[in-house]
C-alpha positions as a printed Julia matrix, in Angstrom:
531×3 Matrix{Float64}:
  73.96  105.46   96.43
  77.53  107.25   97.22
  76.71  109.93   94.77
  73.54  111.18   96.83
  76.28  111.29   99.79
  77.34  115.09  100.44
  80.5   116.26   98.54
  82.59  116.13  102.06
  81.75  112.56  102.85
  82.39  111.17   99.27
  86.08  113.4    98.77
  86.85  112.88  102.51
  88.48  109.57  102.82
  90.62  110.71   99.43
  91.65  113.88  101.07
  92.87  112.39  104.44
  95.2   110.2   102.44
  96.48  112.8    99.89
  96.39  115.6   102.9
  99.55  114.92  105.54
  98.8   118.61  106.51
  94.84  117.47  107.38
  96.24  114.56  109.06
  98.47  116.02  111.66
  95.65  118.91  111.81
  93.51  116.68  112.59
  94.73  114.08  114.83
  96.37  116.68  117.26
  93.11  118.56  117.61
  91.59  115.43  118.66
  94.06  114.44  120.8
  94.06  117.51  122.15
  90.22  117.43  122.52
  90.99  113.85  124.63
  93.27  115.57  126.88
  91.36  118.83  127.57
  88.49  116.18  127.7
  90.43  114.24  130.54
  91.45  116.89  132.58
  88.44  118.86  132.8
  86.46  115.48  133.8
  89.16  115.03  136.56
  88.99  118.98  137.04
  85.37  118.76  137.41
  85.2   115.83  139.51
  88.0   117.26  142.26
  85.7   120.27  142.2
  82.29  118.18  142.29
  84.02  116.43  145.65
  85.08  118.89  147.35
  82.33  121.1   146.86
  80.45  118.3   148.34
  82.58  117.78  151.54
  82.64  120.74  152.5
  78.91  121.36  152.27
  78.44  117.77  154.04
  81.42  118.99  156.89
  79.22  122.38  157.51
  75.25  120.44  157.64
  76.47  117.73  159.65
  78.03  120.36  162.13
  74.96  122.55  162.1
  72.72  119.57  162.4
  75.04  118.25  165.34
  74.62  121.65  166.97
  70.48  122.04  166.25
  70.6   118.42  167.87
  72.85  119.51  171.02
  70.39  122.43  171.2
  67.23  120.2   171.47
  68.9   118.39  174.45
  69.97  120.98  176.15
  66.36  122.88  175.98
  64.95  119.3   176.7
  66.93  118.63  179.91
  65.84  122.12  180.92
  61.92  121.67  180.49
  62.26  117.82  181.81
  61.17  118.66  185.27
  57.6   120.53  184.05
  54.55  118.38  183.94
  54.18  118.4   179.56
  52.09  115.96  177.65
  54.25  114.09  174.75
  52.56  116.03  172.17
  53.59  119.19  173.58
  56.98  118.6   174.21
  57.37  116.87  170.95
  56.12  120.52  169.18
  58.26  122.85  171.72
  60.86  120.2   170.25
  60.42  120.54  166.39
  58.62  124.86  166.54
  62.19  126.18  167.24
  64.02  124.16  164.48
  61.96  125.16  161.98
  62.25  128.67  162.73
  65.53  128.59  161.87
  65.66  126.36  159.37
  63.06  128.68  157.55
  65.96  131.57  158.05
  68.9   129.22  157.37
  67.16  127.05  154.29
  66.63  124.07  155.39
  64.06  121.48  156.8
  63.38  119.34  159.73
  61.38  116.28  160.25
  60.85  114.54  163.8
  60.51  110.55  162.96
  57.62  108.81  165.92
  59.53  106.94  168.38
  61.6   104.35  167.1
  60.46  100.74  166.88
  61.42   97.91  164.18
  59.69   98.38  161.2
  58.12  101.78  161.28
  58.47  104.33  158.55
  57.88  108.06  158.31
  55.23  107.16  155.57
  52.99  105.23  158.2
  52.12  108.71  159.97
  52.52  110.47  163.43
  55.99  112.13  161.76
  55.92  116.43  162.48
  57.88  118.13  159.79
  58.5   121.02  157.71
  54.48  122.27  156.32
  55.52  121.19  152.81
  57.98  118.76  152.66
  57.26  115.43  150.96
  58.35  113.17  153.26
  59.72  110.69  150.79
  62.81  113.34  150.44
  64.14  111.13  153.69
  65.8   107.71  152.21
  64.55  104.46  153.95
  68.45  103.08  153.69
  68.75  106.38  156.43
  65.42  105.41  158.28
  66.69  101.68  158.67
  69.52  102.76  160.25
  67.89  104.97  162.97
  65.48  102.26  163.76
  68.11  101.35  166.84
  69.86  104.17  169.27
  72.85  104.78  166.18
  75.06  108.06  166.2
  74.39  111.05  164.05
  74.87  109.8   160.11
  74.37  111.05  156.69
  73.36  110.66  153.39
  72.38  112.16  149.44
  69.19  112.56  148.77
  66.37  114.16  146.21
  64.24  116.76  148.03
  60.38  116.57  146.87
  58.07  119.27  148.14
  54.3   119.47  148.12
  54.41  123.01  147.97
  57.17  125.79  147.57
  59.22  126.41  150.41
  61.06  129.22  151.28
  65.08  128.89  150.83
  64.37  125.14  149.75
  64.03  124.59  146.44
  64.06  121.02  145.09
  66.79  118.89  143.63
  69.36  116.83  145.31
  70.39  117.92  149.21
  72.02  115.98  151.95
  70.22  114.44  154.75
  71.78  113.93  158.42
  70.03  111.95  161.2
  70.53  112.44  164.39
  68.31  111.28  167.87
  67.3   112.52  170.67
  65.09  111.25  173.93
  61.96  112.97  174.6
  61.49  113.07  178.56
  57.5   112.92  178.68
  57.56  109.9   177.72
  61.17  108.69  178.02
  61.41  107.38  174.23
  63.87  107.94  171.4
  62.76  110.22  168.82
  65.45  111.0   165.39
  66.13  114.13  164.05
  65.9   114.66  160.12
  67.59  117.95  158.76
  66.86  118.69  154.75
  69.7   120.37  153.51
  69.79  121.35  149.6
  72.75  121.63  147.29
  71.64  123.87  144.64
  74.22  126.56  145.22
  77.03  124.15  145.17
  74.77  122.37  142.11
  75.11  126.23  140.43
  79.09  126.43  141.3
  79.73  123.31  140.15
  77.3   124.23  136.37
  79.33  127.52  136.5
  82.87  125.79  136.54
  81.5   123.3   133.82
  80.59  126.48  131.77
  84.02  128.05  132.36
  86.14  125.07  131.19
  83.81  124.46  127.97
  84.64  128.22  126.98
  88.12  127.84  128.01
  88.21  124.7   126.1
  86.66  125.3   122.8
  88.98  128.68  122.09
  92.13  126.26  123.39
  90.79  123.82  120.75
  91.11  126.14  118.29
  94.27  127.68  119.31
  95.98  124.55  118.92
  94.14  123.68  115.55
  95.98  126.99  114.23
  99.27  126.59  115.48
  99.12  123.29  113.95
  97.74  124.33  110.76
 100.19  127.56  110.23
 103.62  124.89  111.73
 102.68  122.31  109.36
 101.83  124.5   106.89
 105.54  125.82  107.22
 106.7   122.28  106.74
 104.26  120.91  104.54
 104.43  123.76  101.85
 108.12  123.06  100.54
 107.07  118.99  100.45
 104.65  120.49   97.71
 106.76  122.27   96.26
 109.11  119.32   96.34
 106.32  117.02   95.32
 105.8   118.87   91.99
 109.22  119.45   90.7
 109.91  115.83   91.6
 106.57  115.61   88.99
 107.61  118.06   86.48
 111.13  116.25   87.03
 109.02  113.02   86.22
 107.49  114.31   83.26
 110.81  115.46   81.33
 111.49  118.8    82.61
 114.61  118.36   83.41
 115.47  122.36   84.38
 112.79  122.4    86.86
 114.66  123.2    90.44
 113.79  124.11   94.06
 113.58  127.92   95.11
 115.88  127.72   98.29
 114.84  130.4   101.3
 117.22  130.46  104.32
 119.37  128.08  105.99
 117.58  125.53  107.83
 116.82  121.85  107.36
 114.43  122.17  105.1
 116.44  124.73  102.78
 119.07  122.23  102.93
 117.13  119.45  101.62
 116.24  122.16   99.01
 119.84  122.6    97.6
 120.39  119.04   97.77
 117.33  118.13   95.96
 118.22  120.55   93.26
 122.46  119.5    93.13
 120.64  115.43   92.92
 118.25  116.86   89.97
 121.32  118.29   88.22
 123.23  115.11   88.47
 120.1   113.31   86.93
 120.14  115.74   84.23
 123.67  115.21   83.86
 123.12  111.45   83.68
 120.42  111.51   81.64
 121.64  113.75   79.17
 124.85  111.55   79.04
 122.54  108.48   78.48
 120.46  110.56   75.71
 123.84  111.31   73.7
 124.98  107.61   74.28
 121.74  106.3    73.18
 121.14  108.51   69.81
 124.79  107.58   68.69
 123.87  103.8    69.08
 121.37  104.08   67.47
 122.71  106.08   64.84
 125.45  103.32   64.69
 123.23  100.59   64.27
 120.88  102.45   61.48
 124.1   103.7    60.07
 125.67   99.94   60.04
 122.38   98.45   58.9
 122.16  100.78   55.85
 125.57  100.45   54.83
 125.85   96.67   55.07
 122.88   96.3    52.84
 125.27   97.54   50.03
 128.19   94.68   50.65
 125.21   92.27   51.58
 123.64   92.83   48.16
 127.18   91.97   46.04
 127.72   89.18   47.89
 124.23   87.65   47.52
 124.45   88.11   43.77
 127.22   86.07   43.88
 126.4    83.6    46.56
 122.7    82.37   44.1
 125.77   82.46   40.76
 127.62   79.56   43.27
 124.61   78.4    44.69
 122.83   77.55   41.32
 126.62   76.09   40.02
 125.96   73.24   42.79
 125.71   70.25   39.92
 128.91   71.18   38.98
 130.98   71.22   41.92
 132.72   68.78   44.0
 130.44   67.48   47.36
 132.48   69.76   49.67
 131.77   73.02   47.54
 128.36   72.44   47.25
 127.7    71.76   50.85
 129.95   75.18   51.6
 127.64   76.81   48.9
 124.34   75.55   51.13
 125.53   77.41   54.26
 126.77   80.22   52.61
 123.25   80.42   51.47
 121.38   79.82   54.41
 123.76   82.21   56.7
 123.03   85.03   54.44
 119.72   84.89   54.35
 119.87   84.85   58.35
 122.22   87.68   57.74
 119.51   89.52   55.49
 116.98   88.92   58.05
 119.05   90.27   61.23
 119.69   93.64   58.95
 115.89   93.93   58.52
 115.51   93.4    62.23
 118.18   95.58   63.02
 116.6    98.6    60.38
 112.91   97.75   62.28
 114.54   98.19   65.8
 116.41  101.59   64.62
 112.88  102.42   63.45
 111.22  102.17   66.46
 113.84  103.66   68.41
 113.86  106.9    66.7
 110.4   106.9    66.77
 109.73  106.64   62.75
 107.5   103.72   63.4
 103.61  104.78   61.71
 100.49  102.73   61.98
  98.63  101.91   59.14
  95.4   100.85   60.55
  92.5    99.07   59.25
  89.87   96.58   60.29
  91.74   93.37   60.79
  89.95   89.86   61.24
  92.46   87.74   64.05
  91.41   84.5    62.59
  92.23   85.38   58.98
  95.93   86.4    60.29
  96.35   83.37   62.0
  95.63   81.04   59.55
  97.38   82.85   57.21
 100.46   82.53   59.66
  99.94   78.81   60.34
 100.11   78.45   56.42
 103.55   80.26   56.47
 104.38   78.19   59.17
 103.55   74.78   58.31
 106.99   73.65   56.7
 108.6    74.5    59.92
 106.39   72.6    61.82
 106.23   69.56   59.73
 110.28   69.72   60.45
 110.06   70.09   64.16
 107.39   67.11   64.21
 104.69   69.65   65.51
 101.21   69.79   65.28
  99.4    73.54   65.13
  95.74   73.38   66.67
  93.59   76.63   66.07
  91.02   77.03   68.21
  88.38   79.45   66.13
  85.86   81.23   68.14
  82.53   81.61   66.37
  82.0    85.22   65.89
  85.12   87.09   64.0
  87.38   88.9    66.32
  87.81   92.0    64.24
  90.03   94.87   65.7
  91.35   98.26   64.45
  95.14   97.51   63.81
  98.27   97.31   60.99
  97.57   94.09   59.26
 101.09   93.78   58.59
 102.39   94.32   61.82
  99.91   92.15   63.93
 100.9    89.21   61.33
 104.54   89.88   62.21
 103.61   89.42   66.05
 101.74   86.48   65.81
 104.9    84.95   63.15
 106.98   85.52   66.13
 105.08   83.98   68.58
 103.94   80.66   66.35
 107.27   80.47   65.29
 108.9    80.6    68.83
 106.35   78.37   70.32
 107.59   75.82   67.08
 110.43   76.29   68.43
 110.26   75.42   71.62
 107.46   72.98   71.42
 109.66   69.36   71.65
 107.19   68.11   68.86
 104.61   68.58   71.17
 100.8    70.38   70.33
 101.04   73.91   70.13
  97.71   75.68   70.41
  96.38   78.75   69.3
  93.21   80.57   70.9
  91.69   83.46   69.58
  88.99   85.55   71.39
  87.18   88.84   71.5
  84.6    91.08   72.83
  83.21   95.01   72.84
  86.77   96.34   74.14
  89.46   94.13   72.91
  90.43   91.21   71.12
  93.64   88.44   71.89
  95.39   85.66   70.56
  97.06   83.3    72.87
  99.87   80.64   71.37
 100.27   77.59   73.87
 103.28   75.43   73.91
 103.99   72.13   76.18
 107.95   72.67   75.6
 110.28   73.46   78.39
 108.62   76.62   79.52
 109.93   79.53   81.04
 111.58   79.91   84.72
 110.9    82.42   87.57
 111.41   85.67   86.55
 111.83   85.04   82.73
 108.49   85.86   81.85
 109.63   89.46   81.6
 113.4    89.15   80.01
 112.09   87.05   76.84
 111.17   90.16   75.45
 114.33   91.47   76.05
 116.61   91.65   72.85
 118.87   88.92   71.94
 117.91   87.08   75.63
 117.81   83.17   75.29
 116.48   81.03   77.84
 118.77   78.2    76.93
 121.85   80.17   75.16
 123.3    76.42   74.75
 120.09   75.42   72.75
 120.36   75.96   68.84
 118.05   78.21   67.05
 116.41   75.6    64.84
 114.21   78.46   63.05
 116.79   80.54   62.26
 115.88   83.39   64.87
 117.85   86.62   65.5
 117.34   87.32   68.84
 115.01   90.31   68.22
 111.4    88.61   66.97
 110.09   89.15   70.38
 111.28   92.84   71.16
 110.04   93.63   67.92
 106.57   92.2    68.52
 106.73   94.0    71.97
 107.65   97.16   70.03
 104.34   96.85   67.85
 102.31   95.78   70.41
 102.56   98.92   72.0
 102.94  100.89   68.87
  98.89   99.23   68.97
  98.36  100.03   72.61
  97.89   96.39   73.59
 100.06   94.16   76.1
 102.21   90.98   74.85
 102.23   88.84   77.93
 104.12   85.85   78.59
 103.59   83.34   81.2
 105.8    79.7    81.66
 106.22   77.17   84.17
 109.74   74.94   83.64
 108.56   71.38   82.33
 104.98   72.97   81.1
 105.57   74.84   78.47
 104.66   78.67   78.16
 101.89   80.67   76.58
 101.88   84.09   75.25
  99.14   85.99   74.9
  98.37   89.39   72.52
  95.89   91.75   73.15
  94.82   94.48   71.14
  92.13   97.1    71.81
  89.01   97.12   69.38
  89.88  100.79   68.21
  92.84  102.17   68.66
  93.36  104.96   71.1
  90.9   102.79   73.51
  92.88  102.28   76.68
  92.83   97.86   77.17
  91.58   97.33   81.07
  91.27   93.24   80.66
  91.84   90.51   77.94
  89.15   87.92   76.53
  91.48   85.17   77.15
  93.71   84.24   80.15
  97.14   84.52   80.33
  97.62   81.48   82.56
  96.28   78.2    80.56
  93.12   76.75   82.31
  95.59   73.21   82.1
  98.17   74.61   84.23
  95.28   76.03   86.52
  94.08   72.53   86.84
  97.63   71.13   87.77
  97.82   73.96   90.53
């Protein structure tokens, strides 16, 4: 479904989170959109009003005046003998003569009484005018004696009329007395507001031009300042990256004097340092390990002699006194300790000068573990410790060193032996198209917070008081780390004090395939149970 979404909608989200530059672009143009938004409402509106008040100030004054008019002429003709009809169109003929020059429209309500509307007849009004233009709210209030008022309105027409076209006008009331037959008669003057209607569109117009170019204006200026401060952050971004990577001479090209050159110089005097450092580290690290290979070699030489004759006294044990023998036994057990911390020691030199090689194959899990338990048995028997395999029923086969992985999962059987307090210790082994694992659960003492990541540290004990009952050197686990990722796999630990610990391997099914989960889980589904 997202990949039938246009290319800007599916990259978008990624490229307002990678972009600070689109960001600020962005954000101030639509705040500035809000503000220009803002103003020219309020701009508009002041506008709209007064535009308004004054046209309502100038009809309700004309009106006021066509209305003083009408009395006047009234009072003048009120001593001839006219008929109501008469006087009522000598009345309303003037008004609309002007109003015809002057654009507007008159209507002359019957006389007033409760309940009667322009709509039931007898009105006289501009030839034209739909009389529904005049609101009833206005007509209820006239149907007294009331002063002149006012009010909005939406001017309908039957037919055109000159000077007033429809749309919304303002109405005014006002009443006057007809003296034929001595009743009150109200005044209705049609005034439209389609010129202030075609200001107020015009100002509209004028702010949305002014706007959209002031938009853009500040888009740029945003865009080219942020682009001034943004560009040396990317510059800064990838020599921090190349920096990352191992290119140590990579530096900032500083340009002037300001903050952001200064940051320069002192991002390039901190990468020098850290070369420094580094460098320092590199030269300390290549002579230790050049000690250590160096040491491990040479011992092997002196180690050798004294073997030779350590088996001569060994195998001379009938003849010698208790004591002697008994010194012979741990002169024979330490060197073979001794022998086995030099191999450990020539492995880790291995792997730190990178001299490690792979020689892979197609490897069955099951077969190595058995095989390990096998090796393993004697020291279990001695710890009082029962080894529980838990074989899946298709063959976990996976493209490895068949040496190496039967070092790892030594380590780990052994260790969990170890540690087990002749309790169980289980073994589970399963697989599927990407990767295959074997997990070794103990119910010993377990690991604490945070040691879950220094086991694998080298020479780290949990318990440095506790003796090493299995003859351990301190480096089994490093070194299975080491060819765990020599495999591309993880060696995870997990431990909770009291419940023992698990660790678990995982290996891909071909090497080179990058792992993204593990058949089996790292925390036991007992110790999920418990939680």
């Amino acid at each position: 479904m997202f990949d039938r979404l246009p290319p800007i909608l599916r990259h978008g989200p990624a490229f307002w989170r990678r972009s600070v530059q689109a960001r600020v672009v962005i954000s101030t143009l639509v705040l500035s959109a809000a503000v220009v938004g803002i103003v020219g409402a309020f701009l508009i509106q002041q506008t709209r009003e007064g535009l308004l008040e004054n046209r309502v100030d100038a009809v309700v004054q004309e009106a006021e005046g066509e209305t003083e008019a009408a009395r006047t002429a009234l009072a003048a003709a009120s001593g001839l003998e006219v008929d109501e009809s008469a006087q009522q169109q000598a009345l309303v003929e003037p008004i609309q003569a002007r109003g015809a020059t002057r654009g507007f429209a008159v209507v002359l309500s019957p006389p007033i009484r409760e309940g009667s509307r322009l709509a039931d007849g007898g009105a006289k009004f501009t030839e034209g005018l739909d009389l529904s233009s005049v609101p009833e709210v206005l007509e209820a209030r006239f149907e007294s004696v009331s002063p002149t008022a006012w009010t909005y309105t939406d001017i309908r027409t039957t037919q055109d009329i000159p000077g007033l076209p429809e749309g919304p006008g303002v109405v005014v009331g006002s009443q006057v007395r007809l003296p034929a037959d001595d009743n009150t008669y109200t005044l209705y003057y049609l005034y439209p507001l389609n010129e202030q209607q075609q200001t107020l569109a015009l100002v509209s117009r004028a702010m949305l031009v002014a706007g959209v170019p002031l938009l853009l204006l500040v888009a740029l200026l945003t865009w080219l300042v942020t682009r001034q401060v943004v560009t040396p952050i990317r510059m800064a971004r990838r020599v921090a990256e190349r920096l990352a990577a191992g290119h140590l001479q990579e530096r900032l090209r500083v340009r002037g004097e300001d903050d952001l050159a200064r940051l320069a110089t002192s991002f390039n005097q901190m990468a020098s340092n850290l070369q420094k450092q580094i460098r320092q580290l590199e030269e300390l690290s290549r002579l230790q390990r050049r000690f250590v290979s160096d040491v491990s070699h040479e011992l092997r030489t002196p180690i050798t002699t004294v073997r030779m004759a350590s088996d001569v006294i060994h195998d001379a044990r009938p003849f010698l006194d208790p004591v002697t023998g008994r010194a012979a036994e741990l002169l024979q057990k330490e060197l073979d300790r001794f022998e086995t911390l030099l191999a450990d020691l020539l492995e880790i030199s291995r792997f730190d000068a990178g001299a490690a090689v792979l020689e892979a194959e197609d490897v069955d899990l099951v077969d190595v573990v058995r095989r390990v338990v096998d090796m393993t048995s004697a020291l279990a028997a001695q710890r009082d410790t029962r080894v529980v395999v838990h074989v899946p029923t298709a063959p976990c086969v996976a493209e490895a060193d068949v040496r190496r992985v039967e070092r790892i999962v030594r380590n780990l059987v052994t260790n969990a032996i170890d540690h087990a307090e002749s309790r169980d210790v289980e073994i589970f082994i399963g697989g599927d198209r990407q990767s295959a694992a074997v997990a070794v659960r103990d119910h010993g003492i377990g690991l604490g917070p945070g040691e879950s990541a220094m086991v694998f540290n080298r020479f780290w004990r949990a318990d440095p008081a506790r003796a090493r009952t299995s003859g351990g050197t301190g480096l089994g686990l490093s070194i299975a780390l080491e060819d765990t990722h020599l495999h591309g796999g993880w060696l995870q630990a997990w431990g909770r004090p009291g419940e023992g610990a698990q660790f678990r391997l995982t290996l891909p099914r071909h090497l080179g395939t990058q792992l993204r989960h593990s058949p089996l889980p790292l925390v036991p589904d007992d110790a999920r149970e418990t939680v």
